[in-house]
């Protein structure tokens, strides 16, 4: 009897875990898409900063009037460095999120298989309560 109660408690926990996974999975996928989008836009921003810095250097070399653009170029390069840093942080966070999502899916599948093998978990169709 204690074993049956333990199996039911374990099954209840697995059902809750699966419910939480079903609840969180769309949010994790949406977050992953947004992080990917931000990373793409940062790469594009970095390219624009590089092009602008190159263009400012070119203008400065061909300028007949002594106009010091070096501080602006330095500011652009500093902004580029920060964009690269944020991009690296986002990339690391996205990789951790991907691994977490993979591990949760793997654990859920393992538990579901274990429950089905023990005969405790029975699949119910949505039309039958």
mmCIF file of N, CA and C in Angstrom:
data_model
loop_
_atom_site.group_PDB
_atom_site.id
_atom_site.type_symbol
_atom_site.label_atom_id
_atom_site.label_comp_id
_atom_site.label_asym_id
_atom_site.label_seq_id
_atom_site.Cartn_x
_atom_site.Cartn_y
_atom_site.Cartn_z
ATOM 1 N N UNK A 1 0.819 -1.195 0.000
ATOM 2 C CA UNK A 1 0.000 0.000 0.000
ATOM 3 C C UNK A 1 0.865 1.263 0.000
ATOM 4 N N UNK A 2 1.946 1.249 0.778
ATOM 5 C CA UNK A 2 2.852 2.391 0.808
ATOM 6 C C UNK A 2 3.519 2.580 -0.545
ATOM 7 N N UNK A 3 3.819 1.456 -1.203
ATOM 8 C CA UNK A 3 4.431 1.536 -2.529
ATOM 9 C C UNK A 3 3.473 2.158 -3.534
ATOM 10 N N UNK A 4 2.193 1.806 -3.441
ATOM 11 C CA UNK A 4 1.203 2.385 -4.351
ATOM 12 C C UNK A 4 1.066 3.881 -4.115
ATOM 13 N N UNK A 5 1.098 4.295 -2.854
ATOM 14 C CA UNK A 5 1.014 5.724 -2.534
ATOM 15 C C UNK A 5 2.249 6.454 -3.056
ATOM 16 N N UNK A 6 3.414 5.802 -2.945
ATOM 17 C CA UNK A 6 4.640 6.403 -3.444
ATOM 18 C C UNK A 6 4.591 6.561 -4.958
ATOM 19 N N UNK A 7 4.099 5.548 -5.659
ATOM 20 C CA UNK A 7 3.981 5.600 -7.115
ATOM 21 C C UNK A 7 2.998 6.692 -7.517
ATOM 22 N N UNK A 8 1.864 6.807 -6.796
ATOM 23 C CA UNK A 8 0.874 7.843 -7.106
ATOM 24 C C UNK A 8 1.462 9.228 -6.862
ATOM 25 N N UNK A 9 2.227 9.392 -5.780
ATOM 26 C CA UNK A 9 2.845 10.681 -5.492
ATOM 27 C C UNK A 9 3.865 11.020 -6.582
ATOM 28 N N UNK A 10 4.652 10.015 -6.970
ATOM 29 C CA UNK A 10 5.632 10.220 -8.038
ATOM 30 C C UNK A 10 4.928 10.568 -9.346
ATOM 31 N N UNK A 11 3.836 9.865 -9.628
ATOM 32 C CA UNK A 11 3.078 10.151 -10.848
ATOM 33 C C UNK A 11 2.491 11.555 -10.795
ATOM 34 N N UNK A 12 2.014 11.957 -9.637
ATOM 35 C CA UNK A 12 1.472 13.306 -9.476
ATOM 36 C C UNK A 12 2.523 14.369 -9.712
ATOM 37 N N UNK A 13 3.729 14.110 -9.184
ATOM 38 C CA UNK A 13 4.819 15.061 -9.382
ATOM 39 C C UNK A 13 5.201 15.141 -10.859
ATOM 40 N N UNK A 14 5.211 13.985 -11.520
ATOM 41 C CA UNK A 14 5.548 13.971 -12.941
ATOM 42 C C UNK A 14 4.497 14.685 -13.773
ATOM 43 N N UNK A 15 3.239 14.530 -13.395
ATOM 44 C CA UNK A 15 2.169 15.232 -14.111
ATOM 45 C C UNK A 15 2.321 16.739 -13.921
ATOM 46 N N UNK A 16 2.658 17.142 -12.705
ATOM 47 C CA UNK A 16 2.865 18.575 -12.435
ATOM 48 C C UNK A 16 4.069 19.078 -13.221
ATOM 49 N N UNK A 17 5.158 18.279 -13.218
ATOM 50 C CA UNK A 17 6.355 18.682 -13.959
ATOM 51 C C UNK A 17 6.056 18.799 -15.444
ATOM 52 N N UNK A 18 5.302 17.861 -15.973
ATOM 53 C CA UNK A 18 4.951 17.912 -17.394
ATOM 54 C C UNK A 18 4.054 19.117 -17.684
ATOM 55 N N UNK A 19 3.141 19.403 -16.762
ATOM 56 C CA UNK A 19 2.287 20.582 -16.928
ATOM 57 C C UNK A 19 3.097 21.862 -16.919
ATOM 58 N N UNK A 20 4.075 21.941 -16.012
ATOM 59 C CA UNK A 20 4.940 23.119 -15.967
ATOM 60 C C UNK A 20 5.754 23.246 -17.250
ATOM 61 N N UNK A 21 6.241 22.116 -17.739
ATOM 62 C CA UNK A 21 6.995 22.137 -18.991
ATOM 63 C C UNK A 21 6.114 22.646 -20.127
ATOM 64 N N UNK A 22 4.889 22.129 -20.208
ATOM 65 C CA UNK A 22 3.969 22.575 -21.256
ATOM 66 C C UNK A 22 3.668 24.068 -21.132
ATOM 67 N N UNK A 23 3.636 24.554 -19.891
ATOM 68 C CA UNK A 23 3.356 25.959 -19.653
ATOM 69 C C UNK A 23 4.555 26.842 -20.024
ATOM 70 N N UNK A 24 5.756 26.385 -19.679
ATOM 71 C CA UNK A 24 6.944 27.207 -19.879
ATOM 72 C C UNK A 24 7.555 27.093 -21.267
ATOM 73 N N UNK A 25 7.328 25.986 -21.940
ATOM 74 C CA UNK A 25 7.982 25.756 -23.233
ATOM 75 C C UNK A 25 7.690 26.860 -24.257
ATOM 76 N N UNK A 26 6.443 27.314 -24.435
ATOM 77 C CA UNK A 26 6.215 28.409 -25.400
ATOM 78 C C UNK A 26 6.946 29.696 -25.015
ATOM 79 N N UNK A 27 7.009 29.983 -23.722
ATOM 80 C CA UNK A 27 7.714 31.191 -23.286
ATOM 81 C C UNK A 27 9.205 31.070 -23.558
ATOM 82 N N UNK A 28 9.772 29.890 -23.317
ATOM 83 C CA UNK A 28 11.190 29.672 -23.576
ATOM 84 C C UNK A 28 11.476 29.787 -25.063
ATOM 85 N N UNK A 29 10.612 29.218 -25.884
ATOM 86 C CA UNK A 29 10.813 29.301 -27.335
ATOM 87 C C UNK A 29 10.694 30.739 -27.828
ATOM 88 N N UNK A 30 9.739 31.478 -27.286
ATOM 89 C CA UNK A 30 9.576 32.873 -27.685
ATOM 90 C C UNK A 30 10.793 33.697 -27.247
ATOM 91 N N UNK A 31 11.276 33.459 -26.035
ATOM 92 C CA UNK A 31 12.458 34.150 -25.548
ATOM 93 C C UNK A 31 13.658 33.835 -26.429
ATOM 94 N N UNK A 32 13.791 32.588 -26.814
ATOM 95 C CA UNK A 32 14.888 32.177 -27.683
ATOM 96 C C UNK A 32 14.820 32.902 -29.028
ATOM 97 N N UNK A 33 13.619 33.026 -29.577
ATOM 98 C CA UNK A 33 13.455 33.746 -30.849
ATOM 99 C C UNK A 33 13.828 35.220 -30.707
ATOM 100 N N UNK A 34 13.421 35.827 -29.592
ATOM 101 C CA UNK A 34 13.736 37.236 -29.371
ATOM 102 C C UNK A 34 15.241 37.437 -29.185
ATOM 103 N N UNK A 35 15.884 36.549 -28.451
ATOM 104 C CA UNK A 35 17.333 36.653 -28.262
ATOM 105 C C UNK A 35 18.037 36.522 -29.606
ATOM 106 N N UNK A 36 17.580 35.588 -30.423
ATOM 107 C CA UNK A 36 18.171 35.405 -31.751
ATOM 108 C C UNK A 36 17.999 36.677 -32.587
ATOM 109 N N UNK A 37 16.832 37.269 -32.522
ATOM 110 C CA UNK A 37 16.561 38.494 -33.270
ATOM 111 C C UNK A 37 17.460 39.639 -32.794
ATOM 112 N N UNK A 38 17.630 39.760 -31.486
ATOM 113 C CA UNK A 38 18.488 40.814 -30.937
ATOM 114 C C UNK A 38 19.930 40.602 -31.368
ATOM 115 N N UNK A 39 20.372 39.357 -31.344
ATOM 116 C CA UNK A 39 21.750 39.062 -31.768
ATOM 117 C C UNK A 39 21.959 39.442 -33.223
ATOM 118 N N UNK A 40 20.987 39.144 -34.079
ATOM 119 C CA UNK A 40 21.103 39.515 -35.499
ATOM 120 C C UNK A 40 21.164 41.026 -35.663
ATOM 121 N N UNK A 41 20.324 41.739 -34.927
ATOM 122 C CA UNK A 41 20.330 43.202 -35.053
ATOM 123 C C UNK A 41 21.623 43.789 -34.507
ATOM 124 N N UNK A 42 22.213 43.153 -33.489
ATOM 125 C CA UNK A 42 23.476 43.662 -32.972
ATOM 126 C C UNK A 42 24.617 43.434 -33.952
ATOM 127 N N UNK A 43 24.586 42.326 -34.653
ATOM 128 C CA UNK A 43 25.601 42.094 -35.681
ATOM 129 C C UNK A 43 25.478 43.165 -36.759
ATOM 130 N N UNK A 44 24.246 43.461 -37.150
ATOM 131 C CA UNK A 44 24.016 44.506 -38.157
ATOM 132 C C UNK A 44 24.482 45.863 -37.639
ATOM 133 N N UNK A 45 24.195 46.169 -36.362
ATOM 134 C CA UNK A 45 24.630 47.434 -35.767
ATOM 135 C C UNK A 45 26.152 47.520 -35.736
ATOM 136 N N UNK A 46 26.803 46.419 -35.389
ATOM 137 C CA UNK A 46 28.264 46.396 -35.352
ATOM 138 C C UNK A 46 28.842 46.680 -36.737
ATOM 139 N N UNK A 47 28.231 46.114 -37.771
ATOM 140 C CA UNK A 47 28.698 46.363 -39.144
ATOM 141 C C UNK A 47 28.514 47.827 -39.530
ATOM 142 N N UNK A 48 27.385 48.415 -39.136
ATOM 143 C CA UNK A 48 27.151 49.830 -39.439
ATOM 144 C C UNK A 48 28.157 50.714 -38.701
ATOM 145 N N UNK A 49 28.462 50.363 -37.456
ATOM 146 C CA UNK A 49 29.443 51.144 -36.696
ATOM 147 C C UNK A 49 30.807 51.062 -37.369
ATOM 148 N N UNK A 50 31.177 49.853 -37.793
ATOM 149 C CA UNK A 50 32.460 49.694 -38.493
ATOM 150 C C UNK A 50 32.502 50.533 -39.762
ATOM 151 N N UNK A 51 31.427 50.501 -40.544
ATOM 152 C CA UNK A 51 31.367 51.284 -41.782
ATOM 153 C C UNK A 51 31.445 52.779 -41.497
ATOM 154 N N UNK A 52 30.741 53.215 -40.470
ATOM 155 C CA UNK A 52 30.760 54.638 -40.116
ATOM 156 C C UNK A 52 32.134 55.066 -39.633
ATOM 157 N N UNK A 53 32.789 54.244 -38.831
ATOM 158 C CA UNK A 53 34.137 54.577 -38.354
ATOM 159 C C UNK A 53 35.108 54.663 -39.526
ATOM 160 N N UNK A 54 34.996 53.733 -40.460
ATOM 161 C CA UNK A 54 35.855 53.750 -41.648
ATOM 162 C C UNK A 54 35.604 55.011 -42.474
ATOM 163 N N UNK A 55 34.344 55.339 -42.641
ATOM 164 C CA UNK A 55 33.987 56.532 -43.419
ATOM 165 C C UNK A 55 34.484 57.807 -42.734
ATOM 166 N N UNK A 56 34.373 57.892 -41.416
ATOM 167 C CA UNK A 56 34.868 59.070 -40.696
ATOM 168 C C UNK A 56 36.384 59.188 -40.830
ATOM 169 N N UNK A 57 37.073 58.077 -40.771
ATOM 170 C CA UNK A 57 38.532 58.108 -40.948
ATOM 171 C C UNK A 57 38.888 58.590 -42.357
ATOM 172 N N UNK A 58 38.149 58.106 -43.339
ATOM 173 C CA UNK A 58 38.384 58.515 -44.723
ATOM 174 C C UNK A 58 38.124 60.005 -44.903
ATOM 175 N N UNK A 59 37.029 60.490 -44.332
ATOM 176 C CA UNK A 59 36.700 61.925 -44.422
ATOM 177 C C UNK A 59 37.774 62.755 -43.731
ATOM 178 N N UNK A 60 38.229 62.278 -42.598
ATOM 179 C CA UNK A 60 39.248 63.002 -41.831
ATOM 180 C C UNK A 60 40.564 63.095 -42.614
ATOM 181 N N UNK A 61 40.914 62.039 -43.339
ATOM 182 C CA UNK A 61 42.146 62.055 -44.132
ATOM 183 C C UNK A 61 42.049 63.012 -45.311
ATOM 184 N N UNK A 62 40.872 63.124 -45.908
ATOM 185 C CA UNK A 62 40.698 63.952 -47.102
ATOM 186 C C UNK A 62 40.239 65.377 -46.784
ATOM 187 N N UNK A 63 40.045 65.656 -45.530
ATOM 188 C CA UNK A 63 39.553 66.968 -45.109
ATOM 189 C C UNK A 63 40.690 67.996 -45.200
ATOM 190 N N UNK A 64 40.406 69.109 -45.879
ATOM 191 C CA UNK A 64 41.417 70.168 -45.985
ATOM 192 C C UNK A 64 41.433 71.010 -44.721
ATOM 193 N N UNK A 65 40.278 71.161 -44.114
ATOM 194 C CA UNK A 65 40.190 71.907 -42.862
ATOM 195 C C UNK A 65 40.542 70.940 -41.734
ATOM 196 N N UNK A 66 41.313 71.422 -40.811
ATOM 197 C CA UNK A 66 41.739 70.556 -39.707
ATOM 198 C C UNK A 66 40.557 70.336 -38.754
ATOM 199 N N UNK A 67 39.876 69.245 -38.954
ATOM 200 C CA UNK A 67 38.748 68.884 -38.096
ATOM 201 C C UNK A 67 39.101 67.555 -37.432
ATOM 202 N N UNK A 68 39.156 67.574 -36.135
ATOM 203 C CA UNK A 68 39.586 66.372 -35.418
ATOM 204 C C UNK A 68 38.383 65.449 -35.178
ATOM 205 N N UNK A 69 38.318 64.381 -35.963
ATOM 206 C CA UNK A 69 37.240 63.398 -35.825
ATOM 207 C C UNK A 69 37.655 62.195 -34.978
ATOM 208 N N UNK A 70 38.910 62.171 -34.551
ATOM 209 C CA UNK A 70 39.392 61.024 -33.781
ATOM 210 C C UNK A 70 38.569 60.738 -32.520
ATOM 211 N N UNK A 71 38.161 61.754 -31.756
ATOM 212 C CA UNK A 71 37.344 61.436 -30.570
ATOM 213 C C UNK A 71 36.018 60.741 -30.930
ATOM 214 N N UNK A 72 35.452 61.123 -32.060
ATOM 215 C CA UNK A 72 34.195 60.509 -32.485
ATOM 216 C C UNK A 72 34.411 59.068 -32.953
ATOM 217 N N UNK A 73 35.524 58.867 -33.637
ATOM 218 C CA UNK A 73 35.858 57.505 -34.063
ATOM 219 C C UNK A 73 36.082 56.630 -32.837
ATOM 220 N N UNK A 74 36.752 57.162 -31.839
ATOM 221 C CA UNK A 74 36.989 56.402 -30.598
ATOM 222 C C UNK A 74 35.671 56.074 -29.899
ATOM 223 N N UNK A 75 34.757 57.034 -29.896
ATOM 224 C CA UNK A 75 33.448 56.778 -29.292
ATOM 225 C C UNK A 75 32.713 55.670 -30.039
ATOM 226 N N UNK A 76 32.787 55.717 -31.360
ATOM 227 C CA UNK A 76 32.149 54.665 -32.159
ATOM 228 C C UNK A 76 32.770 53.297 -31.889
ATOM 229 N N UNK A 77 34.081 53.265 -31.804
ATOM 230 C CA UNK A 77 34.750 51.990 -31.525
ATOM 231 C C UNK A 77 34.426 51.483 -30.125
ATOM 232 N N UNK A 78 34.268 52.401 -29.185
ATOM 233 C CA UNK A 78 33.869 52.011 -27.828
ATOM 234 C C UNK A 78 32.442 51.457 -27.832
ATOM 235 N N UNK A 79 31.562 52.094 -28.591
ATOM 236 C CA UNK A 79 30.185 51.589 -28.704
ATOM 237 C C UNK A 79 30.179 50.215 -29.355
ATOM 238 N N UNK A 80 31.025 50.026 -30.361
ATOM 239 C CA UNK A 80 31.131 48.725 -31.029
ATOM 240 C C UNK A 80 31.590 47.655 -30.036
ATOM 241 N N UNK A 81 32.559 47.989 -29.208
ATOM 242 C CA UNK A 81 33.059 47.051 -28.213
ATOM 243 C C UNK A 81 31.954 46.635 -27.250
ATOM 244 N N UNK A 82 31.138 47.608 -26.835
ATOM 245 C CA UNK A 82 30.031 47.294 -25.920
ATOM 246 C C UNK A 82 28.987 46.417 -26.610
ATOM 247 N N UNK A 83 28.713 46.684 -27.887
ATOM 248 C CA UNK A 83 27.753 45.858 -28.632
ATOM 249 C C UNK A 83 28.269 44.415 -28.717
ATOM 250 N N UNK A 84 29.545 44.255 -28.983
ATOM 251 C CA UNK A 84 30.127 42.911 -29.054
ATOM 252 C C UNK A 84 30.023 42.218 -27.696
ATOM 253 N N UNK A 85 30.287 42.953 -26.627
ATOM 254 C CA UNK A 85 30.201 42.384 -25.279
ATOM 255 C C UNK A 85 28.779 41.914 -24.970
ATOM 256 N N UNK A 86 27.797 42.755 -25.259
ATOM 257 C CA UNK A 86 26.406 42.382 -25.019
ATOM 258 C C UNK A 86 26.010 41.194 -25.889
ATOM 259 N N UNK A 87 26.493 41.170 -27.115
ATOM 260 C CA UNK A 87 26.202 40.060 -28.012
ATOM 261 C C UNK A 87 26.765 38.756 -27.450
ATOM 262 N N UNK A 88 27.968 38.793 -26.910
ATOM 263 C CA UNK A 88 28.559 37.591 -26.303
ATOM 264 C C UNK A 88 27.757 37.126 -25.092
ATOM 265 N N UNK A 89 27.302 38.062 -24.283
ATOM 266 C CA UNK A 89 26.484 37.709 -23.115
ATOM 267 C C UNK A 89 25.180 37.062 -23.571
ATOM 268 N N UNK A 90 24.540 37.648 -24.579
ATOM 269 C CA UNK A 90 23.301 37.075 -25.109
ATOM 270 C C UNK A 90 23.530 35.690 -25.711
ATOM 271 N N UNK A 91 24.637 35.529 -26.391
ATOM 272 C CA UNK A 91 24.944 34.237 -26.991
ATOM 273 C C UNK A 91 25.124 33.170 -25.909
ATOM 274 N N UNK A 92 25.818 33.510 -24.839
ATOM 275 C CA UNK A 92 25.996 32.566 -23.734
ATOM 276 C C UNK A 92 24.660 32.245 -23.059
ATOM 277 N N UNK A 93 23.835 33.271 -22.853
ATOM 278 C CA UNK A 93 22.528 33.044 -22.235
ATOM 279 C C UNK A 93 21.645 32.186 -23.136
ATOM 280 N N UNK A 94 21.697 32.419 -24.435
ATOM 281 C CA UNK A 94 20.892 31.628 -25.362
ATOM 282 C C UNK A 94 21.350 30.175 -25.373
ATOM 283 N N UNK A 95 22.636 29.952 -25.293
ATOM 284 C CA UNK A 95 23.153 28.581 -25.267
ATOM 285 C C UNK A 95 22.734 27.870 -23.978
ATOM 286 N N UNK A 96 22.783 28.575 -22.842
ATOM 287 C CA UNK A 96 22.325 27.972 -21.578
ATOM 288 C C UNK A 96 20.835 27.666 -21.648
ATOM 289 N N UNK A 97 20.067 28.564 -22.233
ATOM 290 C CA UNK A 97 18.630 28.357 -22.379
ATOM 291 C C UNK A 97 18.343 27.156 -23.274
ATOM 292 N N UNK A 98 19.098 27.013 -24.356
ATOM 293 C CA UNK A 98 18.929 25.875 -25.250
ATOM 294 C C UNK A 98 19.256 24.561 -24.535
ATOM 295 N N UNK A 99 20.349 24.554 -23.767
ATOM 296 C CA UNK A 99 20.716 23.338 -23.019
ATOM 297 C C UNK A 99 19.669 23.004 -21.965
ATOM 298 N N UNK A 100 19.156 24.030 -21.277
ATOM 299 C CA UNK A 100 18.130 23.813 -20.264
ATOM 300 C C UNK A 100 16.871 23.237 -20.897
ATOM 301 N N UNK A 101 16.449 23.793 -22.002
ATOM 302 C CA UNK A 101 15.267 23.305 -22.707
ATOM 303 C C UNK A 101 15.470 21.856 -23.151
ATOM 304 N N UNK A 102 16.649 21.547 -23.645
ATOM 305 C CA UNK A 102 16.964 20.181 -24.078
ATOM 306 C C UNK A 102 16.931 19.215 -22.889
ATOM 307 N N UNK A 103 17.542 19.625 -21.776
ATOM 308 C CA UNK A 103 17.570 18.753 -20.594
ATOM 309 C C UNK A 103 16.182 18.530 -20.014
ATOM 310 N N UNK A 104 15.357 19.554 -20.010
ATOM 311 C CA UNK A 104 13.987 19.409 -19.492
ATOM 312 C C UNK A 104 13.190 18.466 -20.388
ATOM 313 N N UNK A 105 13.320 18.622 -21.689
ATOM 314 C CA UNK A 105 12.597 17.745 -22.614
ATOM 315 C C UNK A 105 13.076 16.301 -22.469
ATOM 316 N N UNK A 106 14.374 16.122 -22.318
ATOM 317 C CA UNK A 106 14.929 14.777 -22.164
ATOM 318 C C UNK A 106 14.442 14.133 -20.867
ATOM 319 N N UNK A 107 14.439 14.900 -19.775
ATOM 320 C CA UNK A 107 13.981 14.368 -18.479
ATOM 321 C C UNK A 107 12.492 14.056 -18.522
ATOM 322 N N UNK A 108 11.720 14.896 -19.159
ATOM 323 C CA UNK A 108 10.281 14.645 -19.278
ATOM 324 C C UNK A 108 10.024 13.372 -20.074
ATOM 325 N N UNK A 109 10.739 13.209 -21.168
ATOM 326 C CA UNK A 109 10.566 11.998 -21.970
ATOM 327 C C UNK A 109 10.982 10.762 -21.174
ATOM 328 N N UNK A 110 12.058 10.878 -20.412
ATOM 329 C CA UNK A 110 12.519 9.748 -19.597
ATOM 330 C C UNK A 110 11.484 9.376 -18.547
ATOM 331 N N UNK A 111 10.940 10.371 -17.881
ATOM 332 C CA UNK A 111 9.934 10.097 -16.843
ATOM 333 C C UNK A 111 8.655 9.533 -17.441
ATOM 334 N N UNK A 112 8.259 10.052 -18.567
ATOM 335 C CA UNK A 112 7.048 9.563 -19.218
ATOM 336 C C UNK A 112 7.227 8.106 -19.622
ATOM 337 N N UNK A 113 8.386 7.773 -20.168
ATOM 338 C CA UNK A 113 8.679 6.389 -20.544
ATOM 339 C C UNK A 113 8.682 5.491 -19.318
ATOM 340 N N UNK A 114 9.270 5.971 -18.234
ATOM 341 C CA UNK A 114 9.324 5.200 -16.999
ATOM 342 C C UNK A 114 7.920 4.952 -16.457
ATOM 343 N N UNK A 115 7.078 5.976 -16.498
ATOM 344 C CA UNK A 115 5.704 5.826 -16.001
ATOM 345 C C UNK A 115 4.898 4.886 -16.891
ATOM 346 N N UNK A 116 5.065 5.017 -18.201
ATOM 347 C CA UNK A 116 4.344 4.126 -19.106
ATOM 348 C C UNK A 116 4.785 2.678 -18.918
ATOM 349 N N UNK A 117 6.072 2.480 -18.662
ATOM 350 C CA UNK A 117 6.591 1.127 -18.448
ATOM 351 C C UNK A 117 6.054 0.528 -17.153
ATOM 352 N N UNK A 118 5.853 1.368 -16.141
ATOM 353 C CA UNK A 118 5.342 0.850 -14.869
ATOM 354 C C UNK A 118 3.822 0.659 -14.909
ATOM 355 N N UNK A 119 3.169 1.142 -15.937
ATOM 356 C CA UNK A 119 1.726 0.964 -16.078
ATOM 357 C C UNK A 119 0.910 1.967 -15.288
ATOM 358 N N UNK A 120 1.559 2.950 -14.676
ATOM 359 C CA UNK A 120 0.844 3.944 -13.875
ATOM 360 C C UNK A 120 0.237 5.010 -14.764
ATOM 361 N N UNK A 121 0.967 5.402 -15.760
ATOM 362 C CA UNK A 121 0.535 6.499 -16.632
ATOM 363 C C UNK A 121 -0.260 5.930 -17.798
ATOM 364 N N UNK A 122 -1.462 6.392 -17.951
ATOM 365 C CA UNK A 122 -2.278 5.978 -19.092
ATOM 366 C C UNK A 122 -2.623 7.217 -19.890
ATOM 367 N N UNK A 123 -2.470 7.124 -21.170
ATOM 368 C CA UNK A 123 -2.786 8.276 -22.022
ATOM 369 C C UNK A 123 -4.301 8.408 -22.127
ATOM 370 N N UNK A 124 -4.756 9.625 -21.958
ATOM 371 C CA UNK A 124 -6.191 9.908 -22.094
ATOM 372 C C UNK A 124 -6.373 10.769 -23.320
ATOM 373 N N UNK A 125 -7.408 10.462 -24.039
ATOM 374 C CA UNK A 125 -7.698 11.299 -25.201
ATOM 375 C C UNK A 125 -8.403 12.559 -24.716
ATOM 376 N N UNK A 126 -8.261 13.668 -25.432
ATOM 377 C CA UNK A 126 -8.894 14.910 -25.006
ATOM 378 C C UNK A 126 -10.418 14.819 -24.932
ATOM 379 N N UNK A 127 -11.015 13.902 -25.674
ATOM 380 C CA UNK A 127 -12.474 13.828 -25.660
ATOM 381 C C UNK A 127 -13.008 13.032 -24.483
ATOM 382 N N UNK A 128 -12.148 12.222 -23.859
ATOM 383 C CA UNK A 128 -12.576 11.426 -22.713
ATOM 384 C C UNK A 128 -11.962 11.983 -21.446
ATOM 385 N N UNK A 129 -12.760 12.394 -20.466
ATOM 386 C CA UNK A 129 -12.202 12.960 -19.234
ATOM 387 C C UNK A 129 -11.586 11.891 -18.354
#
